[in-house]
Phi, psi and omega in degrees: 000322179295318178297326184278317188245351181066066183294157180286167182299317184300314182295320180296316181296313181299319180296316181292325175294320179297319178297318178298318179296323179296314182290325179293314181288321183294325182247004186051045190254113178208154180275111183248347180220119182268352181086185182271082187278326186238025175062033177241014184103169182295132180268110181257131180265133175291158179306324180293333180265322183297324182297302179294328179299317180292322177299315180296321179297314179297312180299316183295314183289323176304313183283332176298318178288323179297323181294334183270002180274076182228354180225139181307129174085347187292305186295319179300318179293321178297320179293323176298318177298316179297320181297314179296319181296319178303315182287326177291322180287318183276347181058033178258142178292157179294127178260186184299315183297315181295316180294318180296315180294316180298315179295321179296319180293320178296319178295319178297318181297324177299324179281312185295325181271359179063041183284344179226135180290348183266352182253121179298149181281134178234162180230155180286313187069179177297325180301315182284314184294320180287327175296317180296318177298322179295317179297317180297314182293328176293319177298319180294316179297321179295323182283333185261001180239167177260356183291328180256116179084351177073014182213132175276116185268330184223132175296145181305321182293326178292326180297337178299327181291337179295322182245031186303304184296314176303321179292316178302313182296317182294313182294315181298315180296318180296316178296319180297319178294321178297318178298323180274005179058046177243146179302134179295343180265000181282148180272135176205186180253063183239008181270169186295327179290329174293322179298316180299319180291320179292337176282352177102005179284148174289166180301314182297317182292323177298317178299315181298318181295314182293319179295323178297318178297315180297316180295324179295318178296316179296318180297321177299317178298319179297316181295318179296319181293312182287337177278000179072026180294139181297156180296325178297315179294319178300319179295320179295319179295318180296317177296320177296321177298320179293318178298317178297317178299315183296315180295315182297315181293320179300314180291324180292327176297324177296320177296317181297320179295319180294322178296319179293319179295320178294322179293320179293322180295323179294320181292325182280000000 
């Protein structure tokens, strides 16, 4: 409906919250233990806190993936990276849903990237990008909780590395809009794929660079998890990665603006 009619922000927010409530109630799925994040012992959330916290997590990750759907093939590739990372971290074999989703994404990418002249070009739209974000967050919640399967497969802090780049991009963009006194829901050219394009990279090359960054963050999480790194250290590393990302992207935006100004001056 949003793709067809362009629904307002309020309706979209309410709908996504409703979807989060359905999955929480349907599976009794909520984040109730965050682990030892700050070396003060395990942080346990009361039911009154765990419920809204899980709703915010679902809402945030859905929109984090939706925000990155701006270049052909990018979001599908990011979801494939997240899907592989979930299985590597949880040490679970690929099931029907994962195989079905992976095959569907590969087929979509062949169409979206125009890899064959016989396949019509298709786009995800909000319907596709938000559905993919919803599937990823459900897989993460299932892996980090004991409600599904009766076993916690991945610590919550480790799961952050699965969606590291989408979260970095969403938080950085939201903070940047807040500093500029712009609505966080407004559309603009402030995401990482816009930065790559403004630097002069082609669409395909921009996708490859962003996927490499996302895979590197996921690989770091896998290494920390398999190395038995404490949750406190993992949280510190994740926070450090975000700070490094923010500084690097901020400086790179300055370079992109100078390149654009130089290009405009040459044309004039």
